[in-house]
């Protein structure tokens, strides 16, 4: 199928801006909130009573954000159309006692978050980002977006067999970044963070900090048909979901209540109060029903008619490792979004869900592709099965095909972000 959409470079340019401005889940949430505010959405607190007025609203909690738009004429039993995504990516995260040293090098102790592709973090210029929590309970974002740390690889002269035997990394000994020379003092890193954020060090009560590559996203290839950048898994889907939700919020009438749910902690199992296995999405949807005067019966009717597209990146066929892919399913960059299928429910897609997704792509004039894993290669999973099981709503797993998933720097087709956003927009319009 050929695309009815021409390449929207403006959308992809904006995606690269969003990626660069969102080095942590907390920045991704803040940037999402800023875009929603500009589109007329208003933030509501979970501790406040919610009203039944039409319009756009959003809730933030840590690294998660849920936004929805109540159209005029929506009843308590109006179903939802949900785009599910996640804000977190595999990386290196700062330990509670971060200051350490070895043989005259000042270093920072880190934990490995999610399924980190370790070698991609070697010999990169790394910045520091995340948030600090002050003693009064307030939060401050941290973004030291300049070369600050580095995980140095051992020179080939000291590891002559590395190219023959393969690189072997000890997660504890070999992944500790350096950030200077000299004696280390306990509290050095947090004092540095305090100076960078303009607060007193003794006011910092806690922190959620991580490292990020400071290399900017960029077009790649002879004809600039590819994009290389960090955290495409899964800020690409978050960005497309924002665009789709904002686009439909100007519609005169909608048969569904469109929702964007961007969770944290997908990369380590989603089991948190801001993860997909937590109660956040269910609470928001239920409170929306009840705010419009609904009963439990209305809630059940609304959920029964609800569909969720779980949008996460998937694997494009790798030209150097094609044997790792299913021989009959080779998704390509710029071929449109992929429909993910796994009969063992690593993905939530079934035939009915396929029909919903295909209809949305058809309405949008967007090409789409199938993805299924090689039977001999273990299949990953997403928030899709979790969302379906926890809330009892029909869920379909989709995404954009990329290379280098879980690398510090991933690769996608330059057209695919816009194609995904167009398909998501058509899905929310119903």
Short mmCIF file of C-alpha atoms in Angstrom, two decimals:
data_model
loop_
_atom_site.label_atom_id
_atom_site.label_comp_id
_atom_site.label_asym_id
_atom_site.label_seq_id
_atom_site.Cartn_x
_atom_site.Cartn_y
_atom_site.Cartn_z
CA UNK A 1 0.00 0.00 0.00
CA UNK A 2 1.39 3.41 -0.85
CA UNK A 3 1.14 6.25 1.63
CA UNK A 4 -1.28 9.09 1.02
CA UNK A 5 0.86 11.20 3.34
CA UNK A 6 3.89 13.05 2.07
CA UNK A 7 6.91 13.13 4.36
CA UNK A 8 6.22 15.75 7.02
CA UNK A 9 9.73 16.90 7.89
CA UNK A 10 8.26 19.39 10.34
CA UNK A 11 6.86 16.53 12.45
CA UNK A 12 10.20 14.70 12.46
CA UNK A 13 12.11 17.91 13.23
CA UNK A 14 9.77 18.40 16.19
CA UNK A 15 10.32 14.82 17.33
CA UNK A 16 14.08 15.43 17.41
CA UNK A 17 13.50 18.58 19.48
CA UNK A 18 11.32 16.57 21.88
CA UNK A 19 13.94 13.80 22.19
CA UNK A 20 16.74 16.25 22.91
CA UNK A 21 14.65 18.13 25.50
CA UNK A 22 13.58 14.92 27.29
CA UNK A 23 16.69 13.21 28.70
CA UNK A 24 14.67 11.66 31.55
CA UNK A 25 11.06 10.52 32.08
CA UNK A 26 10.49 13.59 34.25
CA UNK A 27 11.54 15.92 31.44
CA UNK A 28 9.35 13.98 29.00
CA UNK A 29 6.36 14.55 31.30
CA UNK A 30 7.15 18.25 31.73
CA UNK A 31 7.48 18.73 27.97
CA UNK A 32 4.26 16.81 27.36
CA UNK A 33 2.45 18.99 29.88
CA UNK A 34 3.78 22.15 28.22
CA UNK A 35 2.50 21.04 24.82
CA UNK A 36 -0.88 20.11 26.26
CA UNK A 37 -1.20 23.47 28.01
CA UNK A 38 -0.54 25.26 24.72
CA UNK A 39 -3.37 23.22 23.18
CA UNK A 40 -5.82 24.30 25.88
CA UNK A 41 -5.61 21.32 28.22
CA UNK A 42 -5.54 22.01 31.94
CA UNK A 43 -3.85 20.08 34.69
CA UNK A 44 -6.00 18.54 37.42
CA UNK A 45 -4.70 17.25 40.74
CA UNK A 46 -5.50 13.74 41.89
CA UNK A 47 -6.32 15.17 45.32
CA UNK A 48 -9.01 17.52 43.97
CA UNK A 49 -12.61 16.80 43.02
CA UNK A 50 -13.09 16.55 39.25
CA UNK A 51 -15.90 18.23 37.34
CA UNK A 52 -17.96 17.14 34.34
CA UNK A 53 -17.05 19.99 32.01
CA UNK A 54 -16.03 19.26 28.44
CA UNK A 55 -12.45 19.92 27.39
CA UNK A 56 -8.93 18.65 27.81
CA UNK A 57 -7.35 17.61 31.10
CA UNK A 58 -4.21 15.87 32.21
CA UNK A 59 -2.71 14.32 35.34
CA UNK A 60 1.00 13.93 36.08
CA UNK A 61 2.61 11.64 38.60
CA UNK A 62 6.39 11.33 38.59
CA UNK A 63 7.44 10.02 35.19
CA UNK A 64 3.87 9.32 34.02
CA UNK A 65 1.24 11.51 32.40
CA UNK A 66 -2.35 10.75 31.40
CA UNK A 67 -4.29 13.23 29.27
CA UNK A 68 -7.84 13.05 27.92
CA UNK A 69 -10.35 15.17 26.08
CA UNK A 70 -14.05 15.09 26.95
CA UNK A 71 -16.07 16.17 23.89
CA UNK A 72 -19.35 18.02 24.10
CA UNK A 73 -22.23 15.60 24.53
CA UNK A 74 -20.16 12.81 26.09
CA UNK A 75 -22.20 10.68 28.48
CA UNK A 76 -21.06 8.72 31.50
CA UNK A 77 -21.01 5.55 29.38
CA UNK A 78 -19.07 7.00 26.43
CA UNK A 79 -16.17 4.62 25.67
CA UNK A 80 -12.52 5.66 25.55
CA UNK A 81 -9.92 5.39 22.81
CA UNK A 82 -6.54 5.05 24.54
CA UNK A 83 -3.01 5.46 23.19
CA UNK A 84 -0.60 3.73 25.55
CA UNK A 85 3.14 4.46 25.60
CA UNK A 86 6.02 4.82 28.07
CA UNK A 87 8.47 7.57 28.98
CA UNK A 88 11.44 5.54 30.27
CA UNK A 89 14.40 4.10 28.37
CA UNK A 90 17.27 1.80 29.42
CA UNK A 91 20.19 3.77 30.85
CA UNK A 92 22.63 4.19 33.73
CA UNK A 93 21.15 5.51 36.98
CA UNK A 94 22.87 7.05 39.99
CA UNK A 95 23.17 4.94 43.15
CA UNK A 96 22.20 6.23 46.63
CA UNK A 97 25.88 6.67 47.57
CA UNK A 98 27.28 7.82 44.23
CA UNK A 99 30.75 9.11 45.10
CA UNK A 100 33.52 6.61 44.51
CA UNK A 101 37.06 6.44 43.15
CA UNK A 102 39.74 4.08 41.91
CA UNK A 103 43.48 4.64 41.41
CA UNK A 104 43.18 8.43 41.41
CA UNK A 105 40.11 8.63 39.15
CA UNK A 106 36.94 10.25 40.49
CA UNK A 107 33.98 8.08 39.55
CA UNK A 108 30.21 7.84 40.04
CA UNK A 109 28.46 4.63 41.09
CA UNK A 110 25.58 3.65 38.81
CA UNK A 111 22.93 0.96 38.50
CA UNK A 112 21.84 -0.46 35.16
CA UNK A 113 18.22 0.40 34.39
CA UNK A 114 16.25 -1.93 32.12
CA UNK A 115 17.72 -4.03 29.34
CA UNK A 116 20.65 -1.73 28.70
CA UNK A 117 22.82 -2.52 25.66
CA UNK A 118 26.00 -1.98 27.65
CA UNK A 119 28.59 -1.52 24.91
CA UNK A 120 26.66 1.43 23.43
CA UNK A 121 27.38 3.45 26.58
CA UNK A 122 31.14 3.09 26.24
CA UNK A 123 33.26 6.07 25.16
CA UNK A 124 30.27 8.42 24.91
CA UNK A 125 30.10 11.92 26.33
CA UNK A 126 27.44 11.70 29.01
CA UNK A 127 25.33 14.31 30.74
CA UNK A 128 23.31 14.07 33.95
CA UNK A 129 19.53 14.45 34.19
CA UNK A 130 16.47 13.58 36.25
CA UNK A 131 15.00 15.27 39.28
CA UNK A 132 15.83 16.15 42.87
CA UNK A 133 13.32 16.24 45.72
CA UNK A 134 13.70 19.02 48.26
CA UNK A 135 12.96 18.67 51.95
CA UNK A 136 9.67 20.55 51.53
CA UNK A 137 8.49 17.83 49.10
CA UNK A 138 8.85 19.91 45.93
CA UNK A 139 10.79 18.71 42.88
CA UNK A 140 13.35 20.36 40.62
CA UNK A 141 14.36 19.07 37.21
CA UNK A 142 18.07 18.51 36.58
CA UNK A 143 19.63 18.63 33.11
CA UNK A 144 23.39 18.96 32.82
CA UNK A 145 23.41 18.64 29.04
CA UNK A 146 27.14 18.81 28.40
CA UNK A 147 30.02 16.30 28.49
CA UNK A 148 30.38 15.46 32.18
CA UNK A 149 31.09 11.74 32.45
CA UNK A 150 32.38 8.84 30.37
CA UNK A 151 32.59 5.06 30.63
CA UNK A 152 36.00 4.35 29.07
CA UNK A 153 36.60 1.14 27.15
CA UNK A 154 39.81 -0.81 27.61
CA UNK A 155 42.33 -0.20 24.80
CA UNK A 156 42.80 -3.03 22.32
CA UNK A 157 46.48 -3.21 23.30
CA UNK A 158 45.35 -4.46 26.72
CA UNK A 159 42.67 -6.80 25.35
CA UNK A 160 44.16 -8.28 22.18
CA UNK A 161 41.40 -10.85 21.73
CA UNK A 162 38.45 -8.48 21.94
CA UNK A 163 37.69 -8.54 18.20
CA UNK A 164 37.96 -12.33 18.03
CA UNK A 165 36.48 -13.39 21.37
CA UNK A 166 33.92 -10.62 21.77
CA UNK A 167 33.63 -7.83 24.29
CA UNK A 168 32.90 -9.10 27.80
CA UNK A 169 31.68 -6.49 30.29
CA UNK A 170 31.26 -7.00 34.01
CA UNK A 171 28.19 -4.98 34.99
CA UNK A 172 29.66 -3.96 38.33
CA UNK A 173 33.35 -3.35 37.53
CA UNK A 174 33.35 -2.10 33.95
CA UNK A 175 30.37 0.26 33.76
CA UNK A 176 31.41 2.84 36.35
CA UNK A 177 31.85 6.25 34.67
CA UNK A 178 34.68 8.67 35.38
CA UNK A 179 34.16 12.39 35.87
CA UNK A 180 37.51 13.70 37.00
CA UNK A 181 40.77 13.17 38.86
CA UNK A 182 41.75 13.46 42.49
CA UNK A 183 40.37 12.65 45.89
CA UNK A 184 36.67 11.89 46.19
CA UNK A 185 34.51 13.35 48.93
CA UNK A 186 31.17 11.99 50.05
CA UNK A 187 28.42 14.30 48.81
CA UNK A 188 30.49 15.67 45.89
CA UNK A 189 27.97 14.75 43.20
CA UNK A 190 24.94 16.09 45.03
CA UNK A 191 26.78 19.31 45.87
CA UNK A 192 27.52 19.66 42.16
CA UNK A 193 23.86 19.05 41.32
CA UNK A 194 22.82 21.62 43.91
CA UNK A 195 25.06 24.23 42.29
CA UNK A 196 23.70 23.40 38.84
CA UNK A 197 20.08 23.77 39.96
CA UNK A 198 20.56 26.77 42.23
CA UNK A 199 19.57 25.19 45.53
CA UNK A 200 21.41 24.53 48.77
CA UNK A 201 22.85 21.02 49.02
CA UNK A 202 21.34 20.47 52.47
CA UNK A 203 17.88 21.16 51.02
CA UNK A 204 18.07 18.08 48.78
CA UNK A 205 16.30 15.18 50.44
CA UNK A 206 16.32 12.69 47.56
CA UNK A 207 17.14 12.24 43.89
CA UNK A 208 16.24 10.25 40.81
CA UNK A 209 19.19 10.90 38.52
CA UNK A 210 20.49 9.21 35.39
CA UNK A 211 23.02 9.60 32.59
CA UNK A 212 22.25 10.45 28.98
CA UNK A 213 24.26 10.83 25.78
CA UNK A 214 24.67 14.50 24.90
CA UNK A 215 24.93 13.82 21.15
CA UNK A 216 21.98 15.48 19.40
CA UNK A 217 19.46 13.59 17.22
CA UNK A 218 20.25 13.87 13.51
CA UNK A 219 19.11 12.89 10.05
CA UNK A 220 21.21 10.11 8.55
CA UNK A 221 21.76 8.64 5.10
CA UNK A 222 22.46 9.87 1.60
CA UNK A 223 18.95 11.22 1.22
CA UNK A 224 18.33 11.92 4.93
CA UNK A 225 15.74 9.13 4.94
CA UNK A 226 16.75 7.92 8.42
CA UNK A 227 16.90 9.48 11.89
CA UNK A 228 19.41 8.58 14.61
CA UNK A 229 18.78 9.62 18.18
CA UNK A 230 18.35 8.61 21.82
CA UNK A 231 15.27 7.30 23.62
CA UNK A 232 13.16 6.59 20.53
CA UNK A 233 12.03 3.61 22.59
CA UNK A 234 9.62 5.00 23.48
CA UNK A 235 9.47 8.79 23.30
CA UNK A 236 8.74 8.45 19.58
CA UNK A 237 5.34 7.02 20.54
CA UNK A 238 4.78 9.59 23.29
CA UNK A 239 5.44 12.40 20.82
CA UNK A 240 3.12 10.88 18.20
CA UNK A 241 0.44 10.38 20.87
CA UNK A 242 0.61 14.04 21.90
CA UNK A 243 0.25 15.13 18.27
CA UNK A 244 -2.74 12.84 17.76
CA UNK A 245 -4.52 13.89 20.96
CA UNK A 246 -4.03 17.59 20.26
CA UNK A 247 -5.23 17.13 16.67
CA UNK A 248 -8.54 15.49 17.65
CA UNK A 249 -9.19 17.89 20.53
CA UNK A 250 -10.26 20.48 17.96
CA UNK A 251 -12.90 18.15 16.45
CA UNK A 252 -16.49 19.31 16.69
CA UNK A 253 -17.74 15.89 17.74
CA UNK A 254 -16.10 12.62 18.72
CA UNK A 255 -17.78 9.25 19.36
CA UNK A 256 -15.12 8.38 21.94
CA UNK A 257 -13.12 10.09 24.68
CA UNK A 258 -9.52 10.17 23.40
CA UNK A 259 -6.79 9.41 25.95
CA UNK A 260 -2.98 9.44 26.01
CA UNK A 261 -1.43 7.32 28.77
CA UNK A 262 2.37 7.55 28.98
CA UNK A 263 3.73 5.39 31.80
CA UNK A 264 7.08 5.07 33.54
CA UNK A 265 8.99 1.86 34.36
CA UNK A 266 8.01 -0.17 31.30
CA UNK A 267 11.63 -1.18 30.80
CA UNK A 268 11.77 -2.97 34.14
CA UNK A 269 8.33 -4.56 34.34
CA UNK A 270 5.80 -1.73 34.88
CA UNK A 271 5.26 -2.62 38.55
CA UNK A 272 5.07 0.78 40.20
CA UNK A 273 2.52 3.46 41.01
CA UNK A 274 3.49 5.18 37.74
CA UNK A 275 3.79 1.99 35.68
CA UNK A 276 1.17 0.33 33.50
CA UNK A 277 0.59 -2.39 36.09
CA UNK A 278 -0.30 0.22 38.68
CA UNK A 279 -3.78 1.70 39.21
CA UNK A 280 -3.19 5.10 37.61
CA UNK A 281 -4.94 4.59 34.25
CA UNK A 282 -7.89 2.76 35.79
CA UNK A 283 -8.32 5.46 38.42
CA UNK A 284 -8.30 8.25 35.83
CA UNK A 285 -10.79 6.54 33.52
CA UNK A 286 -13.13 5.63 36.37
CA UNK A 287 -13.01 9.11 37.88
CA UNK A 288 -13.80 10.57 34.47
CA UNK A 289 -16.90 8.36 34.30
CA UNK A 290 -17.99 9.19 37.83
CA UNK A 291 -17.34 12.93 37.37
CA UNK A 292 -19.97 12.85 34.61
CA UNK A 293 -22.49 11.38 37.02
CA UNK A 294 -21.82 7.76 36.07
CA UNK A 295 -22.48 4.62 38.05
CA UNK A 296 -20.53 1.34 38.16
CA UNK A 297 -22.85 0.16 35.37
CA UNK A 298 -21.78 3.16 33.25
CA UNK A 299 -18.15 2.39 34.04
CA UNK A 300 -18.59 -1.21 32.90
CA UNK A 301 -20.30 -0.11 29.66
CA UNK A 302 -17.59 2.47 28.93
CA UNK A 303 -14.76 -0.01 29.51
CA UNK A 304 -16.50 -2.67 27.41
CA UNK A 305 -16.44 -0.33 24.41
CA UNK A 306 -12.90 0.93 25.00
CA UNK A 307 -9.92 0.09 22.78
CA UNK A 308 -6.27 0.78 23.52
CA UNK A 309 -3.43 0.99 21.01
CA UNK A 310 -0.25 0.13 22.91
CA UNK A 311 2.35 1.97 20.83
CA UNK A 312 5.98 0.96 21.32
CA UNK A 313 8.94 0.55 19.03
CA UNK A 314 9.58 -2.81 17.37
CA UNK A 315 12.34 -4.42 15.34
CA UNK A 316 13.05 -3.53 11.71
CA UNK A 317 14.77 -6.32 9.81
CA UNK A 318 18.51 -6.04 10.45
CA UNK A 319 20.52 -6.32 7.22
CA UNK A 320 23.47 -7.97 9.00
CA UNK A 321 21.40 -10.36 11.14
CA UNK A 322 18.39 -11.21 8.97
CA UNK A 323 18.44 -14.79 10.26
CA UNK A 324 17.30 -13.53 13.68
CA UNK A 325 13.99 -12.39 12.21
CA UNK A 326 10.98 -14.38 11.06
CA UNK A 327 11.63 -15.16 7.37
CA UNK A 328 8.16 -14.06 6.30
CA UNK A 329 7.98 -10.81 8.27
CA UNK A 330 10.62 -8.19 7.53
CA UNK A 331 9.41 -4.71 8.59
CA UNK A 332 11.31 -1.90 6.91
CA UNK A 333 11.89 1.74 7.89
CA UNK A 334 9.47 4.16 6.21
CA UNK A 335 7.05 1.29 5.57
CA UNK A 336 4.58 2.64 8.10
CA UNK A 337 3.71 1.46 11.62
CA UNK A 338 3.89 -2.22 12.51
CA UNK A 339 1.18 -4.44 13.97
CA UNK A 340 2.80 -6.71 16.59
CA UNK A 341 1.45 -10.24 16.96
CA UNK A 342 2.37 -13.01 19.41
CA UNK A 343 -0.07 -15.84 20.09
CA UNK A 344 1.43 -16.41 23.55
CA UNK A 345 0.24 -12.95 24.57
CA UNK A 346 3.58 -11.22 24.76
CA UNK A 347 1.63 -8.79 22.60
CA UNK A 348 -2.11 -8.29 23.14
CA UNK A 349 -3.15 -8.14 19.46
CA UNK A 350 -5.94 -10.43 18.23
CA UNK A 351 -7.95 -10.51 15.01
CA UNK A 352 -10.50 -7.98 16.20
CA UNK A 353 -7.74 -5.60 17.22
CA UNK A 354 -6.07 -6.05 13.86
CA UNK A 355 -9.28 -4.92 12.19
CA UNK A 356 -9.42 -1.73 14.32
CA UNK A 357 -5.81 -0.85 13.52
CA UNK A 358 -6.15 -1.64 9.81
CA UNK A 359 -9.26 0.53 9.58
CA UNK A 360 -7.47 3.46 11.22
CA UNK A 361 -4.52 3.16 8.83
CA UNK A 362 -6.88 2.94 5.87
CA UNK A 363 -8.75 6.10 6.93
CA UNK A 364 -5.43 7.90 7.36
CA UNK A 365 -4.00 6.65 4.06
CA UNK A 366 -1.06 5.17 5.96
CA UNK A 367 0.79 1.96 4.99
CA UNK A 368 1.38 -0.58 7.71
CA UNK A 369 3.35 -3.78 8.29
CA UNK A 370 3.23 -6.96 10.35
CA UNK A 371 5.78 -7.97 12.98
CA UNK A 372 6.11 -11.43 14.51
CA UNK A 373 9.20 -12.91 16.16
CA UNK A 374 11.28 -15.78 14.83
CA UNK A 375 10.01 -18.90 16.63
CA UNK A 376 13.54 -19.65 17.85
CA UNK A 377 14.07 -16.15 19.33
CA UNK A 378 12.37 -15.07 22.56
CA UNK A 379 9.76 -12.36 22.05
CA UNK A 380 9.80 -9.16 24.05
CA UNK A 381 6.68 -7.64 25.55
CA UNK A 382 5.02 -4.27 26.17
CA UNK A 383 2.40 -2.57 28.30
CA UNK A 384 -0.23 -4.07 25.96
CA UNK A 385 -0.91 -7.39 27.74
CA UNK A 386 -0.71 -5.63 31.12
CA UNK A 387 -3.29 -3.03 30.08
CA UNK A 388 -5.64 -5.65 28.65
CA UNK A 389 -5.45 -7.90 31.72
CA UNK A 390 -5.57 -5.20 34.39
CA UNK A 391 -8.44 -3.16 32.96
CA UNK A 392 -10.30 -5.68 30.82
CA UNK A 393 -10.14 -3.50 27.73
CA UNK A 394 -9.39 -4.56 24.17
CA UNK A 395 -5.73 -3.78 23.42
CA UNK A 396 -3.67 -3.85 20.22
CA UNK A 397 0.14 -3.70 20.09
CA UNK A 398 1.64 -1.48 17.40
CA UNK A 399 4.68 0.76 16.91
CA UNK A 400 7.46 1.90 14.62
CA UNK A 401 10.18 -0.43 13.33
CA UNK A 402 13.66 0.63 14.44
CA UNK A 403 17.22 -0.69 14.59
CA UNK A 404 19.51 -0.72 17.65
CA UNK A 405 16.68 -0.98 20.18
CA UNK A 406 17.92 -0.31 23.75
CA UNK A 407 21.10 1.27 22.43
CA UNK A 408 22.11 4.67 23.74
CA UNK A 409 21.34 5.80 20.18
CA UNK A 410 18.63 4.19 18.04
CA UNK A 411 17.64 4.43 14.36
CA UNK A 412 14.28 4.80 12.59
CA UNK A 413 12.91 5.87 9.22
CA UNK A 414 12.41 9.63 8.92
CA UNK A 415 8.85 9.21 7.58
CA UNK A 416 7.59 6.73 10.17
CA UNK A 417 7.03 9.14 13.09
CA UNK A 418 4.56 11.15 11.02
CA UNK A 419 2.89 8.02 9.64
CA UNK A 420 2.41 6.72 13.18
CA UNK A 421 0.91 10.04 14.33
CA UNK A 422 -1.49 10.05 11.39
CA UNK A 423 -2.66 6.50 12.18
CA UNK A 424 -3.09 7.35 15.86
CA UNK A 425 -5.11 10.44 14.97
CA UNK A 426 -7.46 8.37 12.81
CA UNK A 427 -7.79 5.81 15.61
CA UNK A 428 -8.78 8.47 18.16
CA UNK A 429 -11.31 9.99 15.76
CA UNK A 430 -13.05 6.62 15.46
#
